[in-house]
mmCIF file of C-alpha atoms and ligand atoms in Angstrom:
data_model
loop_
_atom_site.group_PDB
_atom_site.id
_atom_site.type_symbol
_atom_site.label_atom_id
_atom_site.label_comp_id
_atom_site.label_asym_id
_atom_site.label_seq_id
_atom_site.Cartn_x
_atom_site.Cartn_y
_atom_site.Cartn_z
ATOM 1 C CA MET A 1 0.000 0.000 0.000
ATOM 2 C CA TYR A 2 2.795 2.428 0.961
ATOM 3 C CA GLU A 3 4.498 1.992 -2.429
ATOM 4 C CA ARG A 4 1.221 2.756 -4.170
ATOM 5 C CA ILE A 5 0.792 5.941 -2.123
ATOM 6 C CA LEU A 6 4.319 7.087 -2.992
ATOM 7 C CA GLU A 7 3.783 6.227 -6.658
ATOM 8 C CA THR A 8 0.585 8.321 -6.779
ATOM 9 C CA ALA A 9 2.225 11.201 -4.906
ATOM 10 C CA SER A 10 5.208 11.281 -7.248
ATOM 11 C CA TRP A 11 2.930 11.091 -10.331
ATOM 12 C CA LEU A 12 1.110 14.171 -9.010
ATOM 13 C CA LYS A 13 4.286 16.005 -7.952
ATOM 14 C CA GLU A 14 5.692 15.628 -11.462
ATOM 15 C CA ARG A 15 2.609 17.401 -12.803
ATOM 16 C CA MET A 16 1.901 19.954 -10.065
ATOM 17 C CA THR A 17 2.928 23.548 -10.662
ATOM 18 C CA THR A 18 1.938 24.714 -7.154
ATOM 19 C CA LYS A 19 2.778 23.510 -3.654
ATOM 20 C CA PRO A 20 -0.412 23.595 -1.581
ATOM 21 C CA GLU A 21 -0.313 23.112 2.181
ATOM 22 C CA THR A 22 -4.122 23.126 2.427
ATOM 23 C CA ALA A 23 -6.545 20.505 1.151
ATOM 24 C CA ILE A 24 -10.338 20.594 1.041
ATOM 25 C CA ILE A 25 -12.726 17.656 0.743
ATOM 26 C CA LEU A 26 -16.030 18.656 -0.803
ATOM 27 C CA GLY A 27 -18.991 16.642 0.453
ATOM 28 C CA THR A 28 -22.261 15.662 -1.192
ATOM 29 C CA GLY A 29 -23.815 18.658 -2.972
ATOM 30 C CA LEU A 30 -20.957 20.877 -1.799
ATOM 31 C CA GLY A 31 -18.920 21.094 -4.990
ATOM 32 C CA GLN A 32 -19.617 24.771 -5.681
ATOM 33 C CA LEU A 33 -16.485 25.892 -3.850
ATOM 34 C CA ALA A 34 -14.559 24.354 -6.746
ATOM 35 C CA SER A 35 -15.819 27.065 -9.100
ATOM 36 C CA GLU A 36 -14.203 29.713 -6.876
ATOM 37 C CA ILE A 37 -10.735 28.240 -7.193
ATOM 38 C CA THR A 38 -8.666 30.450 -9.482
ATOM 39 C CA ASP A 39 -5.601 29.600 -11.582
ATOM 40 C CA SER A 40 -6.819 26.035 -11.454
ATOM 41 C CA TYR A 41 -5.650 22.815 -13.032
ATOM 42 C CA GLU A 42 -7.142 19.429 -12.341
ATOM 43 C CA PHE A 43 -6.823 15.669 -12.621
ATOM 44 C CA SER A 44 -9.736 13.249 -12.946
ATOM 45 C CA TYR A 45 -9.490 10.419 -10.458
ATOM 46 C CA GLN A 46 -9.612 7.971 -13.336
ATOM 47 C CA ASP A 47 -6.355 9.427 -14.730
ATOM 48 C CA ILE A 48 -4.432 9.324 -11.442
ATOM 49 C CA PRO A 49 -2.537 6.060 -10.914
ATOM 50 C CA ASN A 50 -3.928 3.947 -8.042
ATOM 51 C CA PHE A 51 -6.733 6.414 -7.238
ATOM 52 C CA PRO A 52 -10.124 4.838 -6.555
ATOM 53 C CA VAL A 53 -12.946 6.199 -8.750
ATOM 54 C CA SER A 54 -16.076 7.706 -7.154
ATOM 55 C CA THR A 55 -19.451 6.216 -8.088
ATOM 56 C CA VAL A 56 -22.053 8.210 -6.156
ATOM 57 C CA GLU A 57 -24.263 10.835 -7.793
ATOM 58 C CA GLY A 58 -23.166 14.372 -6.905
ATOM 59 C CA HIS A 59 -19.478 13.431 -6.689
ATOM 60 C CA ALA A 60 -17.610 14.345 -9.864
ATOM 61 C CA GLY A 61 -14.338 12.717 -8.944
ATOM 62 C CA LYS A 62 -11.378 15.013 -9.522
ATOM 63 C CA LEU A 63 -8.510 16.710 -7.754
ATOM 64 C CA ILE A 64 -8.453 20.447 -8.359
ATOM 65 C CA PHE A 65 -5.367 22.560 -7.678
ATOM 66 C CA GLY A 66 -5.333 26.360 -7.625
ATOM 67 C CA LYS A 67 -5.861 29.352 -5.350
ATOM 68 C CA LEU A 68 -8.528 30.127 -2.767
ATOM 69 C CA GLY A 69 -8.325 32.959 -0.233
ATOM 70 C CA GLY A 70 -5.001 33.943 -1.785
ATOM 71 C CA LYS A 71 -3.331 30.614 -0.975
ATOM 72 C CA ASP A 72 -2.387 27.528 -2.955
ATOM 73 C CA ILE A 73 -4.871 24.770 -2.206
ATOM 74 C CA MET A 74 -5.961 21.409 -3.504
ATOM 75 C CA ALA A 75 -9.575 20.225 -3.433
ATOM 76 C CA MET A 76 -11.111 16.791 -3.734
ATOM 77 C CA GLU A 77 -14.382 16.948 -5.586
ATOM 78 C CA GLY A 78 -15.870 13.587 -4.716
ATOM 79 C CA ARG A 79 -14.724 11.320 -1.908
ATOM 80 C CA PHE A 80 -14.730 7.557 -1.394
ATOM 81 C CA HIS A 81 -17.435 6.208 0.850
ATOM 82 C CA TYR A 82 -17.243 2.923 2.704
ATOM 83 C CA TYR A 83 -20.804 2.086 1.562
ATOM 84 C CA GLU A 84 -19.643 2.130 -2.053
ATOM 85 C CA GLY A 85 -17.655 -1.010 -1.290
ATOM 86 C CA TYR A 86 -14.175 0.442 -0.820
ATOM 87 C CA ASN A 87 -12.174 -0.832 2.101
ATOM 88 C CA MET A 88 -10.887 1.695 4.629
ATOM 89 C CA LYS A 89 -7.400 1.811 3.087
ATOM 90 C CA GLU A 90 -9.033 2.886 -0.194
ATOM 91 C CA VAL A 91 -11.402 5.342 1.519
ATOM 92 C CA THR A 92 -8.424 7.095 3.130
ATOM 93 C CA PHE A 93 -5.931 6.680 0.269
ATOM 94 C CA PRO A 94 -6.208 10.386 -0.743
ATOM 95 C CA GLU A 95 -5.295 11.618 2.755
ATOM 96 C CA ARG A 96 -2.150 9.456 2.718
ATOM 97 C CA VAL A 97 -1.274 10.981 -0.655
ATOM 98 C CA MET A 98 -2.001 14.489 0.668
ATOM 99 C CA TYR A 99 0.508 13.946 3.456
ATOM 100 C CA GLU A 100 3.167 12.924 0.929
ATOM 101 C CA LEU A 101 2.397 16.077 -1.089
ATOM 102 C CA GLY A 102 3.068 18.267 1.960
ATOM 103 C CA ILE A 103 -0.462 19.086 3.085
ATOM 104 C CA LYS A 104 -0.539 20.576 6.607
ATOM 105 C CA THR A 105 -4.242 21.448 7.036
ATOM 106 C CA LEU A 106 -7.331 19.593 5.867
ATOM 107 C CA PHE A 107 -10.788 21.111 5.529
ATOM 108 C CA VAL A 108 -13.588 18.543 5.434
ATOM 109 C CA SER A 109 -17.233 19.032 4.609
ATOM 110 C CA ASN A 110 -20.210 16.741 4.531
ATOM 111 C CA ALA A 111 -23.976 16.536 4.425
ATOM 112 C CA SER A 112 -25.472 15.120 7.600
ATOM 113 C CA GLY A 113 -28.664 14.422 9.457
ATOM 114 C CA GLY A 114 -29.311 16.673 12.454
ATOM 115 C CA MET A 115 -30.345 15.056 15.740
ATOM 116 C CA ASN A 116 -29.877 18.011 18.060
ATOM 117 C CA PRO A 117 -33.365 19.535 18.508
ATOM 118 C CA GLN A 118 -31.876 23.052 18.181
ATOM 119 C CA PHE A 119 -30.773 22.333 14.604
ATOM 120 C CA HIS A 120 -32.587 23.319 11.398
ATOM 121 C CA ILE A 121 -32.211 22.148 7.826
ATOM 122 C CA GLY A 122 -29.535 24.236 6.137
ATOM 123 C CA ASP A 123 -27.575 24.942 9.347
ATOM 124 C CA LEU A 124 -23.799 24.748 9.290
ATOM 125 C CA MET A 125 -22.340 22.737 12.161
ATOM 126 C CA ILE A 126 -18.703 23.254 13.044
ATOM 127 C CA ILE A 127 -17.484 19.784 13.950
ATOM 128 C CA ASP A 128 -16.069 19.877 17.494
ATOM 129 C CA ASP A 129 -15.507 16.139 17.746
ATOM 130 C CA HIS A 130 -16.648 12.854 16.278
ATOM 131 C CA ILE A 131 -17.775 9.366 17.227
ATOM 132 C CA ASN A 132 -16.455 6.563 15.041
ATOM 133 C CA PHE A 133 -19.235 4.078 14.309
ATOM 134 C CA PHE A 134 -17.696 2.507 11.226
ATOM 135 C CA PRO A 135 -17.337 -1.274 11.395
ATOM 136 C CA GLU A 136 -13.722 -1.162 10.193
ATOM 137 C CA HIS A 137 -11.004 1.116 11.562
ATOM 138 C CA PRO A 138 -8.880 2.967 8.979
ATOM 139 C CA LEU A 139 -5.719 2.385 11.027
ATOM 140 C CA ARG A 140 -6.318 -1.346 11.494
ATOM 141 C CA GLY A 141 -3.331 -3.412 10.398
ATOM 142 C CA LYS A 142 0.372 -2.669 10.191
ATOM 143 C CA ASN A 143 1.053 0.807 11.528
ATOM 144 C CA PHE A 144 2.119 3.430 8.992
ATOM 145 C CA PRO A 145 5.319 5.300 9.950
ATOM 146 C CA THR A 146 3.473 8.651 9.789
ATOM 147 C CA GLY A 147 2.179 8.351 13.352
ATOM 148 C CA PRO A 148 2.058 6.251 16.514
ATOM 149 C CA ARG A 149 0.338 2.861 16.856
ATOM 150 C CA PHE A 150 -2.115 4.363 19.361
ATOM 151 C CA PRO A 151 -2.794 7.908 18.183
ATOM 152 C CA ASP A 152 -4.230 10.514 20.492
ATOM 153 C CA MET A 153 -7.642 11.827 19.413
ATOM 154 C CA HIS A 154 -8.444 14.353 22.134
ATOM 155 C CA GLU A 155 -8.446 17.293 19.719
ATOM 156 C CA ALA A 156 -9.078 15.763 16.328
ATOM 157 C CA TYR A 157 -10.620 19.051 15.142
ATOM 158 C CA ASP A 158 -8.217 21.930 15.712
ATOM 159 C CA LYS A 159 -9.426 24.298 18.445
ATOM 160 C CA GLY A 160 -7.657 27.326 17.000
ATOM 161 C CA LEU A 161 -9.377 26.857 13.631
ATOM 162 C CA ARG A 162 -12.764 26.319 15.298
ATOM 163 C CA ASP A 163 -12.328 29.578 17.250
ATOM 164 C CA LEU A 164 -11.300 31.394 14.083
ATOM 165 C CA ALA A 165 -14.393 30.030 12.317
ATOM 166 C CA ASP A 166 -16.606 31.389 15.110
ATOM 167 C CA GLN A 167 -14.984 34.795 14.820
ATOM 168 C CA ILE A 168 -15.456 34.842 11.031
ATOM 169 C CA ALA A 169 -19.059 33.637 11.289
ATOM 170 C CA GLU A 170 -19.851 36.398 13.761
ATOM 171 C CA GLU A 171 -18.210 39.079 11.635
ATOM 172 C CA LYS A 172 -20.074 37.958 8.532
ATOM 173 C CA GLY A 173 -23.401 37.327 10.240
ATOM 174 C CA ILE A 174 -23.372 33.626 9.387
ATOM 175 C CA LYS A 175 -25.195 31.454 11.896
ATOM 176 C CA VAL A 176 -23.196 28.408 12.958
ATOM 177 C CA GLN A 177 -23.917 25.509 15.247
ATOM 178 C CA HIS A 178 -21.359 23.328 16.997
ATOM 179 C CA GLY A 179 -21.514 19.633 17.641
ATOM 180 C CA VAL A 180 -20.378 16.056 17.512
ATOM 181 C CA TYR A 181 -20.487 14.206 14.190
ATOM 182 C CA VAL A 182 -21.318 10.514 14.290
ATOM 183 C CA GLY A 183 -19.805 8.592 11.371
ATOM 184 C CA VAL A 184 -21.769 5.540 10.240
ATOM 185 C CA GLN A 185 -21.408 3.168 7.308
ATOM 186 C CA GLY A 186 -24.796 3.728 5.586
ATOM 187 C CA PRO A 187 -26.099 3.457 2.931
ATOM 188 C CA THR A 188 -29.469 3.417 4.735
ATOM 189 C CA PHE A 189 -30.464 6.642 6.411
ATOM 190 C CA GLU A 190 -31.237 6.029 10.070
ATOM 191 C CA THR A 191 -34.467 4.676 11.484
ATOM 192 C CA PRO A 192 -36.062 7.042 14.026
ATOM 193 C CA ALA A 193 -34.815 4.739 16.797
ATOM 194 C CA GLU A 194 -31.283 4.872 15.433
ATOM 195 C CA TYR A 195 -31.302 8.688 15.286
ATOM 196 C CA ILE A 196 -32.392 8.707 18.933
ATOM 197 C CA MET A 197 -29.684 6.200 19.835
ATOM 198 C CA TYR A 198 -26.936 8.284 18.205
ATOM 199 C CA ARG A 199 -28.315 11.385 19.917
ATOM 200 C CA THR A 200 -28.303 9.577 23.266
ATOM 201 C CA PHE A 201 -24.698 8.546 22.639
ATOM 202 C CA GLY A 202 -23.749 12.221 22.395
ATOM 203 C CA GLY A 203 -24.070 12.960 18.693
ATOM 204 C CA ASP A 204 -25.528 16.103 17.146
ATOM 205 C CA ALA A 205 -25.356 15.057 13.498
ATOM 206 C CA VAL A 206 -24.890 11.753 11.686
ATOM 207 C CA GLY A 207 -23.399 11.025 8.289
ATOM 208 C CA MET A 208 -21.630 8.435 6.180
ATOM 209 C CA SER A 209 -18.152 9.929 5.729
ATOM 210 C CA THR A 210 -15.454 12.162 7.223
ATOM 211 C CA VAL A 211 -14.458 10.128 10.294
ATOM 212 C CA PRO A 212 -12.062 7.747 8.476
ATOM 213 C CA GLU A 213 -10.431 10.604 6.560
ATOM 214 C CA VAL A 214 -10.006 12.695 9.706
ATOM 215 C CA ILE A 215 -8.475 9.797 11.650
ATOM 216 C CA VAL A 216 -5.898 9.182 8.916
ATOM 217 C CA ALA A 217 -5.154 12.890 8.513
ATOM 218 C CA ARG A 218 -4.545 13.173 12.266
ATOM 219 C CA HIS A 219 -2.332 10.093 12.154
ATOM 220 C CA CYS A 220 -0.269 12.013 9.596
ATOM 221 C CA GLY A 221 -0.140 15.103 11.845
ATOM 222 C CA ILE A 222 -2.411 17.093 9.522
ATOM 223 C CA LYS A 223 -4.577 19.709 11.280
ATOM 224 C CA VAL A 224 -8.305 19.338 10.602
ATOM 225 C CA PHE A 225 -11.262 21.698 10.390
ATOM 226 C CA GLY A 226 -14.703 20.376 9.492
ATOM 227 C CA ILE A 227 -18.189 21.616 8.686
ATOM 228 C CA SER A 228 -21.328 19.486 8.497
ATOM 229 C CA VAL A 229 -24.246 20.881 6.570
ATOM 230 C CA ILE A 230 -27.474 19.768 8.209
ATOM 231 C CA THR A 231 -29.507 18.522 5.253
ATOM 232 C CA ASP A 232 -32.259 16.645 7.099
ATOM 233 C CA LEU A 233 -33.429 15.969 10.630
ATOM 234 C CA GLY A 234 -33.991 12.668 12.396
ATOM 235 C CA GLY A 235 -35.881 11.338 15.385
ATOM 236 C CA PHE A 236 -39.357 10.116 16.327
ATOM 237 C CA ASP A 237 -41.070 13.499 16.186
ATOM 238 C CA VAL A 238 -39.606 14.231 12.739
ATOM 239 C CA PRO A 239 -41.807 12.219 10.404
ATOM 240 C CA VAL A 240 -40.151 13.454 7.219
ATOM 241 C CA GLU A 241 -38.617 10.942 4.840
ATOM 242 C CA VAL A 242 -35.023 11.580 3.823
ATOM 243 C CA SER A 243 -33.996 11.310 0.183
ATOM 244 C CA HIS A 244 -30.666 11.831 -1.562
ATOM 245 C CA GLU A 245 -32.275 14.627 -3.641
ATOM 246 C CA GLU A 246 -33.355 16.525 -0.512
ATOM 247 C CA VAL A 247 -29.897 16.148 0.943
ATOM 248 C CA GLN A 248 -28.364 17.602 -2.237
ATOM 249 C CA GLU A 249 -30.851 20.464 -2.347
ATOM 250 C CA ALA A 250 -30.238 21.521 1.265
ATOM 251 C CA ALA A 251 -26.480 21.202 0.796
ATOM 252 C CA ASN A 252 -26.694 23.319 -2.318
ATOM 253 C CA ALA A 253 -28.472 26.129 -0.484
ATOM 254 C CA ALA A 254 -25.926 26.115 2.354
ATOM 255 C CA GLN A 255 -22.757 25.947 0.316
ATOM 256 C CA PRO A 256 -22.119 29.683 -0.226
ATOM 257 C CA ARG A 257 -21.954 30.160 3.571
ATOM 258 C CA MET A 258 -19.651 27.197 3.987
ATOM 259 C CA THR A 259 -17.397 28.404 1.172
ATOM 260 C CA GLU A 260 -17.194 31.843 2.778
ATOM 261 C CA ILE A 261 -16.007 30.390 6.088
ATOM 262 C CA PHE A 262 -13.462 28.059 4.441
ATOM 263 C CA ARG A 263 -12.108 30.866 2.270
ATOM 264 C CA GLU A 264 -11.740 33.284 5.180
ATOM 265 C CA ILE A 265 -10.016 30.737 7.404
ATOM 266 C CA ILE A 266 -7.587 29.930 4.604
ATOM 267 C CA LYS A 267 -6.936 33.624 4.021
ATOM 268 C CA ARG A 268 -6.262 34.341 7.685
ATOM 269 C CA SER A 269 -4.441 31.227 8.845
HETATM 270 N N1 HPA B 301 -27.968 10.120 7.999
HETATM 271 C C1 HPA B 301 -26.817 9.671 7.505
HETATM 272 N N2 HPA B 301 -26.157 10.266 6.537
HETATM 273 C C2 HPA B 301 -26.663 11.405 6.055
HETATM 274 C C3 HPA B 301 -27.856 11.925 6.526
HETATM 275 C C4 HPA B 301 -28.547 11.245 7.550
HETATM 276 O O1 HPA B 301 -29.633 11.649 8.012
HETATM 277 N N3 HPA B 301 -28.102 13.060 5.828
HETATM 278 C C5 HPA B 301 -27.074 13.215 4.961
HETATM 279 N N4 HPA B 301 -26.195 12.204 5.084
#
């Protein structure tokens, strides 16, 4: 696996004309940020050696390099979900490659179901912490030399970046929530009883991504900042059915606010 990571990283390095230290993962329905990247050049996943190819609707599947907030960045449009059938080493392959490319900070975004009764559809939730409910751990197996066998996870989401996000949100009049993201395998949305269970366990939002990527990024010493867009609500007193289309629609409406926060953090940090 390590050889494959190095091979992919060197293929990209040979073609890259910038040296980003910031990477962004664009979640379901959150690809609009890509259109704000200037001086861009890109690679389709299918053209990058060893890269998995994304299959889910709403995920284009390319790496975009360019500038955002005045800095060199790289963005992943389309991520690899466990429910698509990838194993965890494949799901987190891009973060391993990012580390080899010199990425120091990772911005993650996702669409998620809100369980906190204070939340509304379209809210942005700054991820303060997560609960890993995936059935396979991304660090299972031989330890990679990028980090310790038993990595610390007490501040997986960088406190300084979360504080900066609050400051920016206040300045710009953008309402933000804070909370704990529960990562589950999907592909079913939760039953009402499951939403209540995850809420009882301490979660504020639940989704099918992010946690594996964040764990691997942290194992590589990459700082992480994350935003969940609340695209639907779950629980017994929320009788609304969730559909992929609704999730995409709500994400679409929220993405300018998310982009604004990402761009400002990148500019100022
Ligand atoms: N549950 C899990 N994943 C999700 C949800 C949800 O309610 N909404 C968007 N992704």
